[in-house]
Amino acid sequence: MLYNLMMEEKFESIANEYDKWFDTPIGATVKALELDAILGLLGDITNKKLLEVGIGTGAFAVEFKKRGAEVYGIDPANNMLEIAQKRGLIVKFGYGEAVPFEDDTFDAVISITAMENSKDPDKFVKEMVRVAKPHGTIVIAVLNLFSLMGISRRIRGLFIKDDFYRGMHFYTYGGLRRLAKNDICFVHETSAVFFNQSPPQFVLSHAQALEKFGRKYLKPFGALIIIGGKKCL
């Protein structure tokens, strides 16, 4: 399989620890900012059938469920799938390059920081589009190479052998749009999180104001870059 097997093993090994970062002040702030940006492109998901490709432990998927979506997910890390299933999510083992669902199944298909581990991102995107219904919503969120967090993570990954981000492919704002342009129509973009990996308390306490400024003037430089659009017919 084309998926990065080294990363798959890494995610299997950290499944029980993965969500703990979101319980920290920094992690909770980052999740809230990222979720807000994602929901802005996802739109109303009440009573919609939604698939998350690379669902992991379901940390974001449960938020979609709270907002009324019927949530499904796939992931190649069984330990993470077990946690997602305990959260009441419908999950299957699967890879982004070979999504185990029929064509035209979902009202919305989303992937959040999963495509970084794919060896064939073009196929990854095409599979997301394939399982979406006609005019279905597609949202892809990836880590940004040209952000404060992205630069520090990439440097650390280059020099620390067992670093979590080692081996991941980080994207650029323009690169993500070019990847999706042939399969996703009516594309809109945004980004989220404009501070570094270890921001001082002053920055965290003013995170919303910084986010508002960043999304307006620094869109290509957010830590998470997100595109959303509709399945092309």
mmCIF file of N, CA, C and O in Angstrom, residues 52-103:
data_model
loop_
_atom_site.group_PDB
_atom_site.id
_atom_site.type_symbol
_atom_site.label_atom_id
_atom_site.label_comp_id
_atom_site.label_asym_id
_atom_site.label_seq_id
_atom_site.Cartn_x
_atom_site.Cartn_y
_atom_site.Cartn_z
ATOM 1 N N GLU A 52 -14.774 11.012 7.402
ATOM 2 C CA GLU A 52 -13.443 11.578 7.641
ATOM 3 C C GLU A 52 -12.396 10.546 7.243
ATOM 4 O O GLU A 52 -12.351 9.443 7.793
ATOM 5 N N VAL A 53 -11.557 10.918 6.302
ATOM 6 C CA VAL A 53 -10.470 10.061 5.828
ATOM 7 C C VAL A 53 -9.250 10.340 6.697
ATOM 8 O O VAL A 53 -8.717 11.442 6.698
ATOM 9 N N GLY A 54 -8.815 9.326 7.443
ATOM 10 C CA GLY A 54 -7.768 9.524 8.431
ATOM 11 C C GLY A 54 -8.376 10.027 9.724
ATOM 12 O O GLY A 54 -7.932 11.027 10.288
ATOM 13 N N ILE A 55 -9.375 9.326 10.211
ATOM 14 C CA ILE A 55 -10.139 9.781 11.376
ATOM 15 C C ILE A 55 -9.337 9.739 12.666
ATOM 16 O O ILE A 55 -9.621 10.457 13.611
ATOM 17 N N GLY A 56 -8.287 8.909 12.721
ATOM 18 C CA GLY A 56 -7.492 8.813 13.937
ATOM 19 C C GLY A 56 -8.332 8.386 15.126
ATOM 20 O O GLY A 56 -9.139 7.453 15.039
ATOM 21 N N THR A 57 -8.204 9.093 16.225
ATOM 22 C CA THR A 57 -8.965 8.781 17.432
ATOM 23 C C THR A 57 -10.361 9.404 17.423
ATOM 24 O O THR A 57 -11.128 9.215 18.360
ATOM 25 N N GLY A 58 -10.651 10.169 16.391
ATOM 26 C CA GLY A 58 -11.960 10.807 16.304
ATOM 27 C C GLY A 58 -12.063 12.125 17.040
ATOM 28 O O GLY A 58 -13.171 12.613 17.307
ATOM 29 N N ALA A 59 -10.938 12.749 17.358
ATOM 30 C CA ALA A 59 -10.943 13.992 18.138
ATOM 31 C C ALA A 59 -11.750 15.099 17.467
ATOM 32 O O ALA A 59 -12.456 15.861 18.138
ATOM 33 N N PHE A 60 -11.653 15.200 16.145
ATOM 34 C CA PHE A 60 -12.442 16.196 15.421
ATOM 35 C C PHE A 60 -13.789 15.625 14.994
ATOM 36 O O PHE A 60 -14.793 16.340 14.968
ATOM 37 N N ALA A 61 -13.821 14.342 14.677
ATOM 38 C CA ALA A 61 -15.058 13.727 14.200
ATOM 39 C C ALA A 61 -16.184 13.823 15.226
ATOM 40 O O ALA A 61 -17.352 13.986 14.868
ATOM 41 N N VAL A 62 -15.838 13.723 16.512
ATOM 42 C CA VAL A 62 -16.889 13.827 17.534
ATOM 43 C C VAL A 62 -17.521 15.222 17.520
ATOM 44 O O VAL A 62 -18.702 15.374 17.851
ATOM 45 N N GLU A 63 -16.748 16.215 17.117
ATOM 46 C CA GLU A 63 -17.292 17.566 17.020
ATOM 47 C C GLU A 63 -18.307 17.656 15.876
ATOM 48 O O GLU A 63 -19.306 18.374 15.981
ATOM 49 N N PHE A 64 -18.045 16.931 14.804
ATOM 50 C CA PHE A 64 -18.996 16.909 13.693
ATOM 51 C C PHE A 64 -20.272 16.171 14.103
ATOM 52 O O PHE A 64 -21.374 16.567 13.726
ATOM 53 N N LYS A 65 -20.093 15.113 14.877
ATOM 54 C CA LYS A 65 -21.252 14.365 15.361
ATOM 55 C C LYS A 65 -22.118 15.235 16.271
ATOM 56 O O LYS A 65 -23.355 15.203 16.193
ATOM 57 N N LYS A 66 -21.484 16.023 17.129
ATOM 58 C CA LYS A 66 -22.229 16.926 18.022
ATOM 59 C C LYS A 66 -23.074 17.923 17.234
ATOM 60 O O LYS A 66 -24.107 18.402 17.729
ATOM 61 N N ARG A 67 -22.635 18.214 16.014
ATOM 62 C CA ARG A 67 -23.347 19.192 15.192
ATOM 63 C C ARG A 67 -24.336 18.536 14.247
ATOM 64 O O ARG A 67 -24.784 19.161 13.279
ATOM 65 N N GLY A 68 -24.655 17.284 14.520
ATOM 66 C CA GLY A 68 -25.757 16.635 13.818
ATOM 67 C C GLY A 68 -25.413 15.757 12.647
ATOM 68 O O GLY A 68 -26.308 15.234 11.978
ATOM 69 N N ALA A 69 -24.121 15.566 12.359
ATOM 70 C CA ALA A 69 -23.743 14.725 11.223
ATOM 71 C C ALA A 69 -23.745 13.242 11.609
ATOM 72 O O ALA A 69 -23.521 12.882 12.771
ATOM 73 N N GLU A 70 -24.019 12.401 10.626
ATOM 74 C CA GLU A 70 -23.842 10.955 10.766
ATOM 75 C C GLU A 70 -22.414 10.663 10.311
ATOM 76 O O GLU A 70 -22.120 10.699 9.117
ATOM 77 N N VAL A 71 -21.522 10.406 11.261
ATOM 78 C CA VAL A 71 -20.086 10.408 10.979
ATOM 79 C C VAL A 71 -19.535 8.993 10.796
ATOM 80 O O VAL A 71 -19.735 8.114 11.623
ATOM 81 N N TYR A 72 -18.806 8.835 9.682
ATOM 82 C CA TYR A 72 -18.054 7.623 9.389
ATOM 83 C C TYR A 72 -16.579 8.005 9.307
ATOM 84 O O TYR A 72 -16.243 9.171 9.068
ATOM 85 N N GLY A 73 -15.705 7.023 9.485
ATOM 86 C CA GLY A 73 -14.286 7.318 9.379
ATOM 87 C C GLY A 73 -13.479 6.098 8.989
ATOM 88 O O GLY A 73 -13.865 4.964 9.287
ATOM 89 N N ILE A 74 -12.368 6.349 8.316
ATOM 90 C CA ILE A 74 -11.413 5.285 8.009
ATOM 91 C C ILE A 74 -10.031 5.701 8.479
ATOM 92 O O ILE A 74 -9.726 6.894 8.575
ATOM 93 N N ASP A 75 -9.213 4.704 8.778
ATOM 94 C CA ASP A 75 -7.843 4.960 9.214
ATOM 95 C C ASP A 75 -7.072 3.644 9.135
ATOM 96 O O ASP A 75 -7.657 2.576 9.324
ATOM 97 N N PRO A 76 -5.757 3.694 8.872
ATOM 98 C CA PRO A 76 -4.954 2.470 8.844
ATOM 99 C C PRO A 76 -4.328 2.113 10.187
ATOM 100 O O PRO A 76 -3.532 1.179 10.258
ATOM 101 N N ALA A 77 -4.678 2.843 11.244
ATOM 102 C CA ALA A 77 -4.132 2.557 12.575
ATOM 103 C C ALA A 77 -5.244 1.965 13.442
ATOM 104 O O ALA A 77 -6.132 2.682 13.913
ATOM 105 N N ASN A 78 -5.202 0.657 13.657
ATOM 106 C CA ASN A 78 -6.271 -0.036 14.385
ATOM 107 C C ASN A 78 -6.446 0.472 15.811
ATOM 108 O O ASN A 78 -7.568 0.559 16.313
ATOM 109 N N ASN A 79 -5.349 0.788 16.472
ATOM 110 C CA ASN A 79 -5.445 1.264 17.855
ATOM 111 C C ASN A 79 -6.209 2.573 17.943
ATOM 112 O O ASN A 79 -6.956 2.807 18.898
ATOM 113 N N MET A 80 -6.030 3.417 16.942
ATOM 114 C CA MET A 80 -6.771 4.677 16.923
ATOM 115 C C MET A 80 -8.233 4.443 16.578
ATOM 116 O O MET A 80 -9.130 5.091 17.133
ATOM 117 N N LEU A 81 -8.499 3.514 15.690
ATOM 118 C CA LEU A 81 -9.877 3.198 15.330
ATOM 119 C C LEU A 81 -10.670 2.706 16.539
ATOM 120 O O LEU A 81 -11.859 3.006 16.685
ATOM 121 N N GLU A 82 -10.019 1.952 17.400
ATOM 122 C CA GLU A 82 -10.694 1.455 18.600
ATOM 123 C C GLU A 82 -11.160 2.616 19.484
ATOM 124 O O GLU A 82 -12.265 2.595 20.037
ATOM 125 N N ILE A 83 -10.315 3.640 19.610
ATOM 126 C CA ILE A 83 -10.678 4.802 20.416
ATOM 127 C C ILE A 83 -11.826 5.564 19.753
ATOM 128 O O ILE A 83 -12.780 5.978 20.413
ATOM 129 N N ALA A 84 -11.742 5.730 18.429
ATOM 130 C CA ALA A 84 -12.804 6.432 17.705
ATOM 131 C C ALA A 84 -14.134 5.690 17.828
ATOM 132 O O ALA A 84 -15.189 6.309 17.998
ATOM 133 N N GLN A 85 -14.074 4.375 17.767
ATOM 134 C CA GLN A 85 -15.290 3.571 17.879
ATOM 135 C C GLN A 85 -15.935 3.727 19.258
ATOM 136 O O GLN A 85 -17.163 3.792 19.381
ATOM 137 N N LYS A 86 -15.114 3.798 20.290
ATOM 138 C CA LYS A 86 -15.627 3.996 21.649
ATOM 139 C C LYS A 86 -16.317 5.345 21.796
ATOM 140 O O LYS A 86 -17.136 5.532 22.703
ATOM 141 N N ARG A 87 -15.997 6.266 20.914
ATOM 142 C CA ARG A 87 -16.643 7.573 20.929
ATOM 143 C C ARG A 87 -17.964 7.577 20.160
ATOM 144 O O ARG A 87 -18.568 8.618 19.952
ATOM 145 N N GLY A 88 -18.385 6.408 19.721
ATOM 146 C CA GLY A 88 -19.658 6.302 19.028
ATOM 147 C C GLY A 88 -19.598 6.582 17.547
ATOM 148 O O GLY A 88 -20.627 6.830 16.913
ATOM 149 N N LEU A 89 -18.405 6.516 16.967
ATOM 150 C CA LEU A 89 -18.232 6.788 15.551
ATOM 151 C C LEU A 89 -18.205 5.481 14.753
ATOM 152 O O LEU A 89 -17.780 4.443 15.262
ATOM 153 N N ILE A 90 -18.678 5.520 13.536
ATOM 154 C CA ILE A 90 -18.720 4.348 12.663
ATOM 155 C C ILE A 90 -17.406 4.304 11.884
ATOM 156 O O ILE A 90 -17.134 5.206 11.073
ATOM 157 N N VAL A 91 -16.589 3.302 12.123
ATOM 158 C CA VAL A 91 -15.243 3.301 11.556
ATOM 159 C C VAL A 91 -14.938 2.013 10.790
ATOM 160 O O VAL A 91 -15.533 0.964 11.049
ATOM 161 N N LYS A 92 -14.006 2.137 9.853
ATOM 162 C CA LYS A 92 -13.481 1.014 9.088
ATOM 163 C C LYS A 92 -11.975 1.171 8.951
ATOM 164 O O LYS A 92 -11.465 2.302 8.899
ATOM 165 N N PHE A 93 -11.293 0.048 8.862
ATOM 166 C CA PHE A 93 -9.886 0.087 8.497
ATOM 167 C C PHE A 93 -9.797 0.453 7.016
ATOM 168 O O PHE A 93 -10.523 -0.079 6.182
ATOM 169 N N GLY A 94 -8.904 1.377 6.690
ATOM 170 C CA GLY A 94 -8.771 1.750 5.286
ATOM 171 C C GLY A 94 -7.728 2.824 5.071
ATOM 172 O O GLY A 94 -7.296 3.500 6.009
ATOM 173 N N TYR A 95 -7.357 2.958 3.799
ATOM 174 C CA TYR A 95 -6.344 3.924 3.384
ATOM 175 C C TYR A 95 -6.967 5.007 2.515
ATOM 176 O O TYR A 95 -7.925 4.744 1.767
ATOM 177 N N GLY A 96 -6.378 6.195 2.576
ATOM 178 C CA GLY A 96 -6.886 7.295 1.774
ATOM 179 C C GLY A 96 -6.778 7.061 0.288
ATOM 180 O O GLY A 96 -7.567 7.605 -0.486
ATOM 181 N N GLU A 97 -5.833 6.257 -0.124
ATOM 182 C CA GLU A 97 -5.658 5.980 -1.551
ATOM 183 C C GLU A 97 -6.587 4.880 -2.058
ATOM 184 O O GLU A 97 -6.624 4.599 -3.259
ATOM 185 N N ALA A 98 -7.338 4.256 -1.149
ATOM 186 C CA ALA A 98 -8.266 3.186 -1.529
ATOM 187 C C ALA A 98 -9.422 3.180 -0.527
ATOM 188 O O ALA A 98 -9.548 2.266 0.286
ATOM 189 N N VAL A 99 -10.254 4.178 -0.587
ATOM 190 C CA VAL A 99 -11.334 4.343 0.388
ATOM 191 C C VAL A 99 -12.356 3.205 0.237
ATOM 192 O O VAL A 99 -12.876 2.991 -0.866
ATOM 193 N N PRO A 100 -12.647 2.471 1.306
ATOM 194 C CA PRO A 100 -13.500 1.273 1.204
ATOM 195 C C PRO A 100 -15.001 1.567 1.231
ATOM 196 O O PRO A 100 -15.760 0.994 2.021
ATOM 197 N N PHE A 101 -15.436 2.486 0.362
ATOM 198 C CA PHE A 101 -16.850 2.793 0.217
ATOM 199 C C PHE A 101 -17.174 2.959 -1.262
ATOM 200 O O PHE A 101 -16.287 3.229 -2.087
ATOM 201 N N GLU A 102 -18.461 2.809 -1.588
ATOM 202 C CA GLU A 102 -18.909 2.932 -2.970
ATOM 203 C C GLU A 102 -18.893 4.387 -3.434
ATOM 204 O O GLU A 102 -18.852 5.318 -2.625
ATOM 205 N N ASP A 103 -18.956 4.562 -4.732
ATOM 206 C CA ASP A 103 -19.043 5.892 -5.318
ATOM 207 C C ASP A 103 -20.282 6.621 -4.810
ATOM 208 O O ASP A 103 -21.323 6.000 -4.510
#
